[in-house]
Structures are given as structure tokens and as C-alpha cells.
Short mmCIF file of C-alpha atoms in Angstrom, two decimals:
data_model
loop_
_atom_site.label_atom_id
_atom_site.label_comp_id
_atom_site.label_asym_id
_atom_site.label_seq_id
_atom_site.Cartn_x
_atom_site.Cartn_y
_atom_site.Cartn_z
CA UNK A 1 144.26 11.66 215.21
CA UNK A 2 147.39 13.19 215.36
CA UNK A 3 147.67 15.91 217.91
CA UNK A 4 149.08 19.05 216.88
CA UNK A 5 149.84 22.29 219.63
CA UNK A 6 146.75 24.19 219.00
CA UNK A 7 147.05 28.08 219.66
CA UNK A 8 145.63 30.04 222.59
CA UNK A 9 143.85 32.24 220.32
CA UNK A 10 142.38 29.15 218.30
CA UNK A 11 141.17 28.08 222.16
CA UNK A 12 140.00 31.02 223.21
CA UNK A 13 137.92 30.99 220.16
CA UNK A 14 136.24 27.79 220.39
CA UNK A 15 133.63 28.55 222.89
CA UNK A 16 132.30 31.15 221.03
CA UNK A 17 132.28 28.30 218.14
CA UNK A 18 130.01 26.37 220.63
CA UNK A 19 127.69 28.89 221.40
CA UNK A 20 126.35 29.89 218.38
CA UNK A 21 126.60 26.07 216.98
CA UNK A 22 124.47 25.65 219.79
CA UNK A 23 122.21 28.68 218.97
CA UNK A 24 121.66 26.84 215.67
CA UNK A 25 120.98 23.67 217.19
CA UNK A 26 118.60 24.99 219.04
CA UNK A 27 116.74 26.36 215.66
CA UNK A 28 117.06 22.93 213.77
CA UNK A 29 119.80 24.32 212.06
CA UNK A 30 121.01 20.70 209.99
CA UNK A 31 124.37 22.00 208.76
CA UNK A 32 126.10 25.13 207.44
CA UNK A 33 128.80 26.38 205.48
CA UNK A 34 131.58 28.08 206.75
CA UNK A 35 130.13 31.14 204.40
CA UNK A 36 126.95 31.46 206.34
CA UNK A 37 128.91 30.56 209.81
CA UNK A 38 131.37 33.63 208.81
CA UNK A 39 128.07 35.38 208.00
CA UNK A 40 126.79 35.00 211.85
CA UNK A 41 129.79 35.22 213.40
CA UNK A 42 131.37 37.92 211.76
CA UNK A 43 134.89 36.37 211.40
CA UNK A 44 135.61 35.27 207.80
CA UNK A 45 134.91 32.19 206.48
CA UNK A 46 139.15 31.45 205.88
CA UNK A 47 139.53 32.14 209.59
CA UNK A 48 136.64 29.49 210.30
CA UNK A 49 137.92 26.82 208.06
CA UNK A 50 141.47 27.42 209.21
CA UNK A 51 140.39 27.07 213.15
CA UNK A 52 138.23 24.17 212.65
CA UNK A 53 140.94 22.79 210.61
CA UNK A 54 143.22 22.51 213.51
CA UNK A 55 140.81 19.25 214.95
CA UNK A 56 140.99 17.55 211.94
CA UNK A 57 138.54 19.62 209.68
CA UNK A 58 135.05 18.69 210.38
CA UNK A 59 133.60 20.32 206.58
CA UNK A 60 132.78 18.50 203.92
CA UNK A 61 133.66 20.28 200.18
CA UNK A 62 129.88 21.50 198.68
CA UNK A 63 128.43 20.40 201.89
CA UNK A 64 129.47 22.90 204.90
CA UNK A 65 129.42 21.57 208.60
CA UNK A 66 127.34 19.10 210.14
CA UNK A 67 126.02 21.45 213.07
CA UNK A 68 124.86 18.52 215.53
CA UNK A 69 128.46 16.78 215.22
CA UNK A 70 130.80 19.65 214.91
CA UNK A 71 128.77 21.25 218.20
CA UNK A 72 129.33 17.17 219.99
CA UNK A 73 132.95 17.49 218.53
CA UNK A 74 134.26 21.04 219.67
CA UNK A 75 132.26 20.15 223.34
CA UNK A 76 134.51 16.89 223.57
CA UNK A 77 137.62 19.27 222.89
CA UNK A 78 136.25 22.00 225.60
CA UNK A 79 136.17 18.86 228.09
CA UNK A 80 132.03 18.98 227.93
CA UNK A 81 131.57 15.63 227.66
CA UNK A 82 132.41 15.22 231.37
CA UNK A 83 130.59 16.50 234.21
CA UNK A 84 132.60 18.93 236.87
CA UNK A 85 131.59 19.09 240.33
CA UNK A 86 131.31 23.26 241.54
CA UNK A 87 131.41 24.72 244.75
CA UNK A 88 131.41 27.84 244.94
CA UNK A 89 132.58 29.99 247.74
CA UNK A 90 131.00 33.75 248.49
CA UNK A 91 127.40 33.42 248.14
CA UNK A 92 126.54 37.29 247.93
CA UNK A 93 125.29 38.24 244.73
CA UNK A 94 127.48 37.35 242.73
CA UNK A 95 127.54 33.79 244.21
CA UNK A 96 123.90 33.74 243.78
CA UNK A 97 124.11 34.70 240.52
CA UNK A 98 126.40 31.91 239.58
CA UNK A 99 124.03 29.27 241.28
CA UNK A 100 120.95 30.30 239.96
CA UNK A 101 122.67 29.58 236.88
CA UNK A 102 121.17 26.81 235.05
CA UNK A 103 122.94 26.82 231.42
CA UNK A 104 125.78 25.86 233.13
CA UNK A 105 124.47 22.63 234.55
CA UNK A 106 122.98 21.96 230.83
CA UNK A 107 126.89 21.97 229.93
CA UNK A 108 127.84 19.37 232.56
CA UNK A 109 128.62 21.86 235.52
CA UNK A 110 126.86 21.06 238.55
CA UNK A 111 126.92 23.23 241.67
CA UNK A 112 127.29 21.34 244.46
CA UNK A 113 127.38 23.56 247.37
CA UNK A 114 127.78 26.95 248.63
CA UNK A 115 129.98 28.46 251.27
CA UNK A 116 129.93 31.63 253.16
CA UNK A 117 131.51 32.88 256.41
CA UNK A 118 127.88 35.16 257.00
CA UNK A 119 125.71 33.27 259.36
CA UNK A 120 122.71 35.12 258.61
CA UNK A 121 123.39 33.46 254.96
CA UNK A 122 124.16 30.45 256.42
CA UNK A 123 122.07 27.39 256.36
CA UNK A 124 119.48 28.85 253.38
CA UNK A 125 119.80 27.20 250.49
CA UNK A 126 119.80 28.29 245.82
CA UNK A 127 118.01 26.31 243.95
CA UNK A 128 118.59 23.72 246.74
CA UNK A 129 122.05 23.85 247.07
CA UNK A 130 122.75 24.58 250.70
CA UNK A 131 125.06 27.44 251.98
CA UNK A 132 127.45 25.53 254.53
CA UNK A 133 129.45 27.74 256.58
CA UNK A 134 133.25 28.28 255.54
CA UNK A 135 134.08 26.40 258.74
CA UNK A 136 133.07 23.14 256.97
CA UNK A 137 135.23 23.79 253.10
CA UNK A 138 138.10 21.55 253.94
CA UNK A 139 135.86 18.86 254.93
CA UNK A 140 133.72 19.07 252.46
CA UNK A 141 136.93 19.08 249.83
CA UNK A 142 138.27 16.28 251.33
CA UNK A 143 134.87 14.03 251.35
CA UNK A 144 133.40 14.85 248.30
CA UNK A 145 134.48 15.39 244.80
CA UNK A 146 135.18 18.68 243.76
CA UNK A 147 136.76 19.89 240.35
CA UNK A 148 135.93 23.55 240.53
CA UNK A 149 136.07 26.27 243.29
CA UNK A 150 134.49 29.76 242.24
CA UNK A 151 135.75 32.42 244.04
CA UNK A 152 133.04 35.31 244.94
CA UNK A 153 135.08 36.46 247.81
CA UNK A 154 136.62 39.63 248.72
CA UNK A 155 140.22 40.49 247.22
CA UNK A 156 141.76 40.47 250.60
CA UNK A 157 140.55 36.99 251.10
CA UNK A 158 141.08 35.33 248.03
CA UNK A 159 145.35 34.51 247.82
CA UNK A 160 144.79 32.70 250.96
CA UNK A 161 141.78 30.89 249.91
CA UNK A 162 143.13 29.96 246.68
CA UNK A 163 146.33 28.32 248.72
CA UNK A 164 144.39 26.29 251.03
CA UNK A 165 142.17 24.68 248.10
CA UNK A 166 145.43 24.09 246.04
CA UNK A 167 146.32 22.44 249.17
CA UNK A 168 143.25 21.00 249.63
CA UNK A 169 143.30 19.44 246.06
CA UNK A 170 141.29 21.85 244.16
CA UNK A 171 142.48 21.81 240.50
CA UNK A 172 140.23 24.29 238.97
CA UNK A 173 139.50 27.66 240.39
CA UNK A 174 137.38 30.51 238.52
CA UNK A 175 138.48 33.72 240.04
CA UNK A 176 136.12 36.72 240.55
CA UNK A 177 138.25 38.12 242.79
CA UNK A 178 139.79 41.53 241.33
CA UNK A 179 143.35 40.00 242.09
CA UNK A 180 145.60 37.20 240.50
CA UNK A 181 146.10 34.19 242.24
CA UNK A 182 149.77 32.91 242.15
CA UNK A 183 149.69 29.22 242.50
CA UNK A 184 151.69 26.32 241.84
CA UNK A 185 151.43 25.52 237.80
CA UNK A 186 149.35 22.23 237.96
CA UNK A 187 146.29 24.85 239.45
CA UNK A 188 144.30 26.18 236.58
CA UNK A 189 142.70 29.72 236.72
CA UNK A 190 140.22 31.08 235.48
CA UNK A 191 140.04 34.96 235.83
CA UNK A 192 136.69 37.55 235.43
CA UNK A 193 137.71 40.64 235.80
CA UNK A 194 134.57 42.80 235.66
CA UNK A 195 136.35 45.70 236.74
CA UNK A 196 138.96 45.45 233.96
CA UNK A 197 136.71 44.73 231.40
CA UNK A 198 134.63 47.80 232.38
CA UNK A 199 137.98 49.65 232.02
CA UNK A 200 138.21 48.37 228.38
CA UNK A 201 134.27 50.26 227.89
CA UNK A 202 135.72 53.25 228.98
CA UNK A 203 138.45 53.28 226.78
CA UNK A 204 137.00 52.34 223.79
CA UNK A 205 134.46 55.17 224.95
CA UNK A 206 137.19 57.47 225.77
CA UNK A 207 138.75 56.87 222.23
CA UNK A 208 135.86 57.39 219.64
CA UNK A 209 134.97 60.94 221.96
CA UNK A 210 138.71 62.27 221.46
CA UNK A 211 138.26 61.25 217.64
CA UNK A 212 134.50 62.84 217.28
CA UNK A 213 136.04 65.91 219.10
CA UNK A 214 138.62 66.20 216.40
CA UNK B 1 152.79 63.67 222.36
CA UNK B 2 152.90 61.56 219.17
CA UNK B 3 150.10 59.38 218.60
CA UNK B 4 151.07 55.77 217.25
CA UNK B 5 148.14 52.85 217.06
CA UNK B 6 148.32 51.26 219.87
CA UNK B 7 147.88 47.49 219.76
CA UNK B 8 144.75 45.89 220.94
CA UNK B 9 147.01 43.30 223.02
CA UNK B 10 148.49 46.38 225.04
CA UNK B 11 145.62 47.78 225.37
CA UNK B 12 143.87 44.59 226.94
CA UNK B 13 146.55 44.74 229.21
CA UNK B 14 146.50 48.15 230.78
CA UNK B 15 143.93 47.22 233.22
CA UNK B 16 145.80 44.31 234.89
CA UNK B 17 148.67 47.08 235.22
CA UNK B 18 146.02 50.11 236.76
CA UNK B 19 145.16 47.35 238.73
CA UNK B 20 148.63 46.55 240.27
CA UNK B 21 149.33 49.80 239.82
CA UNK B 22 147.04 50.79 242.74
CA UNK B 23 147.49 48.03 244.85
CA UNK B 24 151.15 49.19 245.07
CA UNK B 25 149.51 52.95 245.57
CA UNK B 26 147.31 51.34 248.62
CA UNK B 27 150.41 50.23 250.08
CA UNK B 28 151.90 53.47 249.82
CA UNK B 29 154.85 52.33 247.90
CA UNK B 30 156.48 55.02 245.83
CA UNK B 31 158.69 53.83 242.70
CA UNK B 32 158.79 50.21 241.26
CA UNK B 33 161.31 49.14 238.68
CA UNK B 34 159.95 47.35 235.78
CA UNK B 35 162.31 44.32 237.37
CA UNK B 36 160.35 44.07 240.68
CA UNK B 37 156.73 44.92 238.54
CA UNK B 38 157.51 41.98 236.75
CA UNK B 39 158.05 39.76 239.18
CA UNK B 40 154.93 40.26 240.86
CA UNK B 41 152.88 40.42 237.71
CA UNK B 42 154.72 37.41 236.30
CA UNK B 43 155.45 39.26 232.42
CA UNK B 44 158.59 40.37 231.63
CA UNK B 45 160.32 43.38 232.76
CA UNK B 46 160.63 44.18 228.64
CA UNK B 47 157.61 43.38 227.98
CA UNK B 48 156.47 46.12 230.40
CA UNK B 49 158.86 48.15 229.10
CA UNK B 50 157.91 47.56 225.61
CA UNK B 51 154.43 47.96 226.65
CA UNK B 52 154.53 51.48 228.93
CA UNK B 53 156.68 52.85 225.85
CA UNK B 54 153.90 53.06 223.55
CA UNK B 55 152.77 55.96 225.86
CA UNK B 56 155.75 57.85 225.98
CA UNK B 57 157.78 56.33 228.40
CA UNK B 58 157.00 56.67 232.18
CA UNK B 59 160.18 55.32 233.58
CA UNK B 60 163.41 56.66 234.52
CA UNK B 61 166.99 54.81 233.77
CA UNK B 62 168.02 54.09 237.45
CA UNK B 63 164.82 55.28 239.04
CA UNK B 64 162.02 53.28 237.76
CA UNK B 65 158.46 54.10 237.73
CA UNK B 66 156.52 56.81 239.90
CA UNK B 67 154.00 54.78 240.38
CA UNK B 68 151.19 57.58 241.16
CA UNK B 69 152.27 58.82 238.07
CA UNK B 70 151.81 55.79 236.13
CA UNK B 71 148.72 54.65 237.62
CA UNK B 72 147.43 58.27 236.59
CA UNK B 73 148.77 58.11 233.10
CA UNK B 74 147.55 55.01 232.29
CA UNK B 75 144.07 55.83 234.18
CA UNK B 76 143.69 58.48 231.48
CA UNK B 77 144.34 56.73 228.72
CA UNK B 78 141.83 54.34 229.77
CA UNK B 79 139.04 56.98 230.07
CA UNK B 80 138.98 56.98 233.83
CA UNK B 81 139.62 60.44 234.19
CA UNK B 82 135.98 60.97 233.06
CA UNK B 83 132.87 60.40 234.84
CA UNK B 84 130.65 57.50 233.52
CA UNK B 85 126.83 57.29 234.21
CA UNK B 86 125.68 53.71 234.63
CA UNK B 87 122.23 52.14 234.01
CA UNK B 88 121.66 48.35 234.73
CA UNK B 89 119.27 46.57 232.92
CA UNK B 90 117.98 43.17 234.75
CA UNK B 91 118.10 43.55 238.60
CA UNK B 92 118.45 40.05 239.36
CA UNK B 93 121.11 38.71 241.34
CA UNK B 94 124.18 39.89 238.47
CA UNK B 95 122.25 43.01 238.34
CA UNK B 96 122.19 43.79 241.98
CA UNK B 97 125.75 42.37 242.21
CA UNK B 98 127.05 44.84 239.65
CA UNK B 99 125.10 47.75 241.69
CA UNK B 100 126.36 46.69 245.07
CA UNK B 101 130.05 46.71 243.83
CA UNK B 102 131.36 50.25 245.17
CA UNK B 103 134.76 49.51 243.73
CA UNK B 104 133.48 50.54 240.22
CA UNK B 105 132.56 54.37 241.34
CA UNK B 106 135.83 54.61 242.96
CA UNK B 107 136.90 54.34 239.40
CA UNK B 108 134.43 56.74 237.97
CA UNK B 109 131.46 54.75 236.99
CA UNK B 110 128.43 55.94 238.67
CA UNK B 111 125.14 53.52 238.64
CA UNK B 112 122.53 55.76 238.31
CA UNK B 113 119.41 53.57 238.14
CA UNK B 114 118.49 50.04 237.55
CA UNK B 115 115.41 48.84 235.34
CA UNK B 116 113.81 45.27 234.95
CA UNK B 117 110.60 43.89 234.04
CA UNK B 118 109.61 42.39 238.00
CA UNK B 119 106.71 44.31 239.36
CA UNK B 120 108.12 42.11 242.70
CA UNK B 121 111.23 44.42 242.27
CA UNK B 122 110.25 47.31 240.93
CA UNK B 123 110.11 50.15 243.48
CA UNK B 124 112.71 48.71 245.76
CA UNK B 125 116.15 49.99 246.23
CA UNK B 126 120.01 49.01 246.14
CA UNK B 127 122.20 50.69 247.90
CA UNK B 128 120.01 53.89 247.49
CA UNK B 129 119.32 53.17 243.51
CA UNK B 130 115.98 52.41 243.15
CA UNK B 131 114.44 50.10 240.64
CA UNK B 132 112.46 51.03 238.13
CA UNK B 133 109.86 49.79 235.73
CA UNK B 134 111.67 49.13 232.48
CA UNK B 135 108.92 50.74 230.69
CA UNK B 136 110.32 54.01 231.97
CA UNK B 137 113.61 53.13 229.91
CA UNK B 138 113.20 55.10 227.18
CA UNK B 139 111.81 57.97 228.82
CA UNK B 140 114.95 58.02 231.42
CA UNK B 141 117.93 57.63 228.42
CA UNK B 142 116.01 61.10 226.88
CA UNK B 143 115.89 62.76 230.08
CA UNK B 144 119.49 62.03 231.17
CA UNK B 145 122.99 61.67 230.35
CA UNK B 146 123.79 57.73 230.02
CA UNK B 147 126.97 56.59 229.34
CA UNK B 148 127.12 53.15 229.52
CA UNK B 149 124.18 50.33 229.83
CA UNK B 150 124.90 46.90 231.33
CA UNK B 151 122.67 44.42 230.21
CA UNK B 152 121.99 41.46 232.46
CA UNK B 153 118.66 40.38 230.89
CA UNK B 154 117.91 36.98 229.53
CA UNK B 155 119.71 35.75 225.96
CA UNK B 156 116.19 36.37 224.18
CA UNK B 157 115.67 39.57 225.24
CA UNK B 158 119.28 41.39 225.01
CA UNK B 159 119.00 41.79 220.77
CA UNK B 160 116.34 43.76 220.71
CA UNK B 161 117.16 46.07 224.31
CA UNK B 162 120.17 46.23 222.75
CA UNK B 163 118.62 48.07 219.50
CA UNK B 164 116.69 50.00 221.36
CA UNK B 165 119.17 51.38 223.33
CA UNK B 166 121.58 52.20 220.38
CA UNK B 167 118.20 54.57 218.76
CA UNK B 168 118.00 56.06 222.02
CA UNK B 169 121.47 57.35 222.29
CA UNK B 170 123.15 54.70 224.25
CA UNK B 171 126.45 55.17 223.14
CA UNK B 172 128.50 51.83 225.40
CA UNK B 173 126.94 48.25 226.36
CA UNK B 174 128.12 46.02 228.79
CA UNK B 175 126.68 42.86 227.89
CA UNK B 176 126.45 39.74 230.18
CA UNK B 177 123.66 38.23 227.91
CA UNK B 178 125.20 35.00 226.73
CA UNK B 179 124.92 36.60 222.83
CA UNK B 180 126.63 38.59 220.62
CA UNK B 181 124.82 42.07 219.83
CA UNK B 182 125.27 42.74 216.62
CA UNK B 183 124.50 47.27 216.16
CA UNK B 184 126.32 49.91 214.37
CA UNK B 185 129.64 50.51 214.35
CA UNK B 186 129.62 53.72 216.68
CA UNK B 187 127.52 51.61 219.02
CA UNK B 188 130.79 50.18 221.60
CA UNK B 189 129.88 46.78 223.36
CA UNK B 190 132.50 45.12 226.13
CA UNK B 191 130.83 41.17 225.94
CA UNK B 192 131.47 39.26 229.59
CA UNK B 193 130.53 35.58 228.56
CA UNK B 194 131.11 33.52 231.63
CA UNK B 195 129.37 30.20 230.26
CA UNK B 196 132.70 30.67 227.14
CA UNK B 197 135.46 31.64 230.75
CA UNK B 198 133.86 28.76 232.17
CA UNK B 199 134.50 26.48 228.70
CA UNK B 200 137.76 27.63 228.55
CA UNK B 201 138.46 26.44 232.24
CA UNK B 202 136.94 23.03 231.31
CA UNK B 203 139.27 23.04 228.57
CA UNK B 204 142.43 23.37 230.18
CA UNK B 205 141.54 20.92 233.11
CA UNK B 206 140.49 18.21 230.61
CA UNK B 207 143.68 18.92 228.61
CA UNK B 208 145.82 18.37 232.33
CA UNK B 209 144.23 15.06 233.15
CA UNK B 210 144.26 13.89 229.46
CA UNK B 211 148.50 14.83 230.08
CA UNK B 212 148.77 12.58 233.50
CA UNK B 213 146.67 10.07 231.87
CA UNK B 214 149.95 9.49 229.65
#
């Protein structure tokens, strides 16, 4: 197949492609036509066709979408048909919360370990994943396979961090930190924001009060 | 002031420049020209011009930006001039991580009490918010002013909370259940999906190695 540049904003809507083709899955769901997709999703049908149309076109005229292979096909381009090794690093709650996690593993993301610099945190373990103390990351990096580093870590902490697992050989890190790491360009992040997508709530809230007051 | 639409792109990224905005106010710095806030944001100093001028303008030829001034401007266009009451629905570790994090009251948004289903949680407290029985739900929207739900409850459940809380007056959602709520149009939901930010890291680290497999 000839590979075309696909657009960000054809990416950054795949995954939400995945999850409900999943969702379907999940109900049986055989196939279905880009109408009743556009139904669901609420994004027209033309904007389905045209995305999907970027990997080749996966419809069939009078037929719709095979749900089983266009979910097996859009994972492949997402990169879930390989497994990625996690560690993640910060195991307050939000660390937790990320372990305890189990969809993700069903997608091929396995948590391997934990690390935290809190000895009373130390040494317990998620869902048997062990938090190791910070002390040991490096080693651990260099000994064992790791494709992903989540970062659940203070702001203050996180630019260095982030350098020393570049340096380390980390080439995926997903970034809770509330501040943008500035690595080399080979590094891919990954960036949650919570606060700055709460800020986006309060605008939108902000918004339709000023209009309802007019 | 003049009123023009603002674009949903600028708008998505007036948070990452609040954000920098007060990081520069932490460290007491004064004025910033749009050069130097460019180079640490790493966007163009017209694009940040382009961007800030769809407010009016905040900078000065020769002077640059006040930066108090800016991060208050653009605070109040993003609502966070207001106070926002918080509830949190689903105390488990995302929902105690979201009520631990202080950094969102500093910005206005106030958790007021947490609900979930656990009779093992219900009663306790985080950071001084105690847990209640999510029966009590309705009863606690009617009885006090709730801004803003955030809904960390399981994928099956969030649909239906998610009605409920639109009838009961719940005017803004932030939803971490891996779905899409579908409710009126008045009804203002801010999705964080970190299975689809997770996807999208996949994505661009299979795309990499596929590139140095070349």
C-alpha cells in the first residue's frame, strides 16, 4: 500500500475510531455503514469515509465496514498489534490509578513496575507490580525493556526526570506533569493536562453564562 | 471591546499560555516579549501574536507583554475569575487523585464533596472532603450550588450518571469514563480519554521505529 502523509487531525481521530469499533465488537456488532457509524459518533458519514479513506478505504459500496477487521486494521495503524513495556514513575494516586488500569493491558500495555522516592510506599506492590524505590530506575532501564515511562511526578521534578530517561533510552514518555518536557526530537510525548483541560470546562462554562445573561 | 468568534484552536491553546504565563509570574519576572515567549513555548512569536490579538492586543511595540496582566486577561476569558464548585463522582484512586490535587483550587475550582457506591469508602475523608453515599447525589445537587461534576465511574455506569446529572441541574461534566456522553446541548462535557492519549503515543512510537526500520 502506498503510504500517503496522513494528517494530525485524521490521527488524533483514530482512537476514538477504535473505541467505539470496539464498543461494537463487544455487542456482536458484524459490520456497519458509515451512516450508522456517523449516527454513533456524531461526525458525518463524509468525514468517516474520507478518514478511513486515508488507509486504503476499508468499506465496501452497499455493504458498510467490516467491524472485526476495520477495529484489527486501525489497531495495527495505532501500533496495537505490539506489546509496550510501562513503568511508571510517581505511584500516588494518580500512579495508582494508572496501574490499576486493566484496559490498557487488554490493548497490549503492560505495566511493568512502579517507582517512587516515598519509602513508606516503597516495597508494596498494584496489582502485583512492585513499587521499587527511584534509587533503582536507571538500573532497571538499563536491564529490562522499557518502551514507556509515565510521569506522575511533581512539576518541579519532571524536566530532569524526563532528561535522564531520554538518556537512559526511554523513547516514549506520557507526561502528567503540568509542564512540557523539552527533549531531543527522537523522544515522543505524550501530554495530560488535567489542569488545562479543566480550564477548557470553565470556559465553555464561562461562555454559555455571559450568553444566557444577555 | 469588540467581540469576534474566537477559534476553537486558540482557544485550546490559552491554557498552555495561563500556564506559562504563571510560571513566569512564580519567578517574578515582569514583561516577556512574544520573541523570548516563543522560544520557551516552542510556537512562533506570530503565532502568539496572532493568537493574543484576538483579545485585543496585550502587548506593547518595544515593551512586550505585562505578564500579570496577561495571565489575568487571559484567566478571565477562561472563566477563572469565577468560583467553581466541584463534585467527584467515583472515589477510587483517579477520584481521590483529582481531590488531592490543590493546584486546581488555586485556580478556582473548589471540590466540595465526593460520592461513590463503596460502603468500604463511604464515610471516610480526603483532604477534609468526606465521602458520601452516592445515593445522597441527588439530594446534594438540589441542596447546593454545583458547578461542575467529574465523573470517574466505570464505562457502564457514566451514560446514565451522566443523564441524571443533566435533570438535576448539572450544568459541566468532566468525564474520565472511557465513553462519549451523549446529553443536551446546554449540558457542557470536557472528555479526558487516556486509553485514546495513550493510542496516540503508541502511534507515534510505532510510526518512529517503522522510520529506522528503513
Amino acid at each position: 500500500m502506498h503510504k500517503k502523509q496522513i494528517s494530525k487531525a485524521v490521527i488524533n481521530r483514530l482512537p476514538r475510531y477504535y473505541r467505539y469499533l470496539g464498543d461494537l465488537l463487544e455487542k456482536d456488532v458484524v459490520r456497519i455503514s458509515s451512516k450508522e457509524l456517523s449516527d454513533k459518533m456524531k461526525v458525518t458519514a463524509s468525514q468517516i469515509r474520507q478518514d478511513l479513506n486515508n488507509f486504503g478505504g476499508f468499506g465496501q459500496q452497499g455493504y458498510g465496514y467490516n467491524v472485526e477487521y476495520l477495529h484489527t486494521e486501525i489497531g495495527k495503524i495505532l501500533g496495537l498489534d505490539k506489546k509496550y513495556n510501562i513503568i511508571i514513575i510517581g505511584a500516588g494516586n494518580l500512579g495508582q490509578a494508572l496501574a490499576n488500569y486493566v484496559d490498557f493491558e487488554r490493548r497490549g500495555f503492560y505495566v511493568k513496575a512502579i517507582f517512587d522516592i516515598n519509602p513508606r510506599l516503597v516495597g508494596l506492590s498494584i496489582r502485583g507490580i512492585e513499587i521499587k524505590n527511584i534509587d533503582e530506575l536507571k538500573e532497571y532501564i538499563t536491564m529490562n525493556q522499557v518502551d514507556i515511562a509515565a510521569l506522575t511526578v511533581p512539576k518541579a521534578k519532571a524536566p530532569q526526570l524526563a532528561a535522564d530517561l531520554a538518556k537512559w533510552g526511554i523513547k516514549g514518555i506520557w507526561n502528567f506533569a503540568p509542564t512540557d518536557l523539552h527533549l531531543a526530537e527522537d523522544i515522543i510525548v505524550e501530554n495530560v493536562h488535567l489542569a488545562e483541560s479543566l480550564m477548557k470546562l470553565s470556559y465553555k462554562l464561562s461562555e454559555k453564562n455571559k450568553a444566557n445573561d444577555k
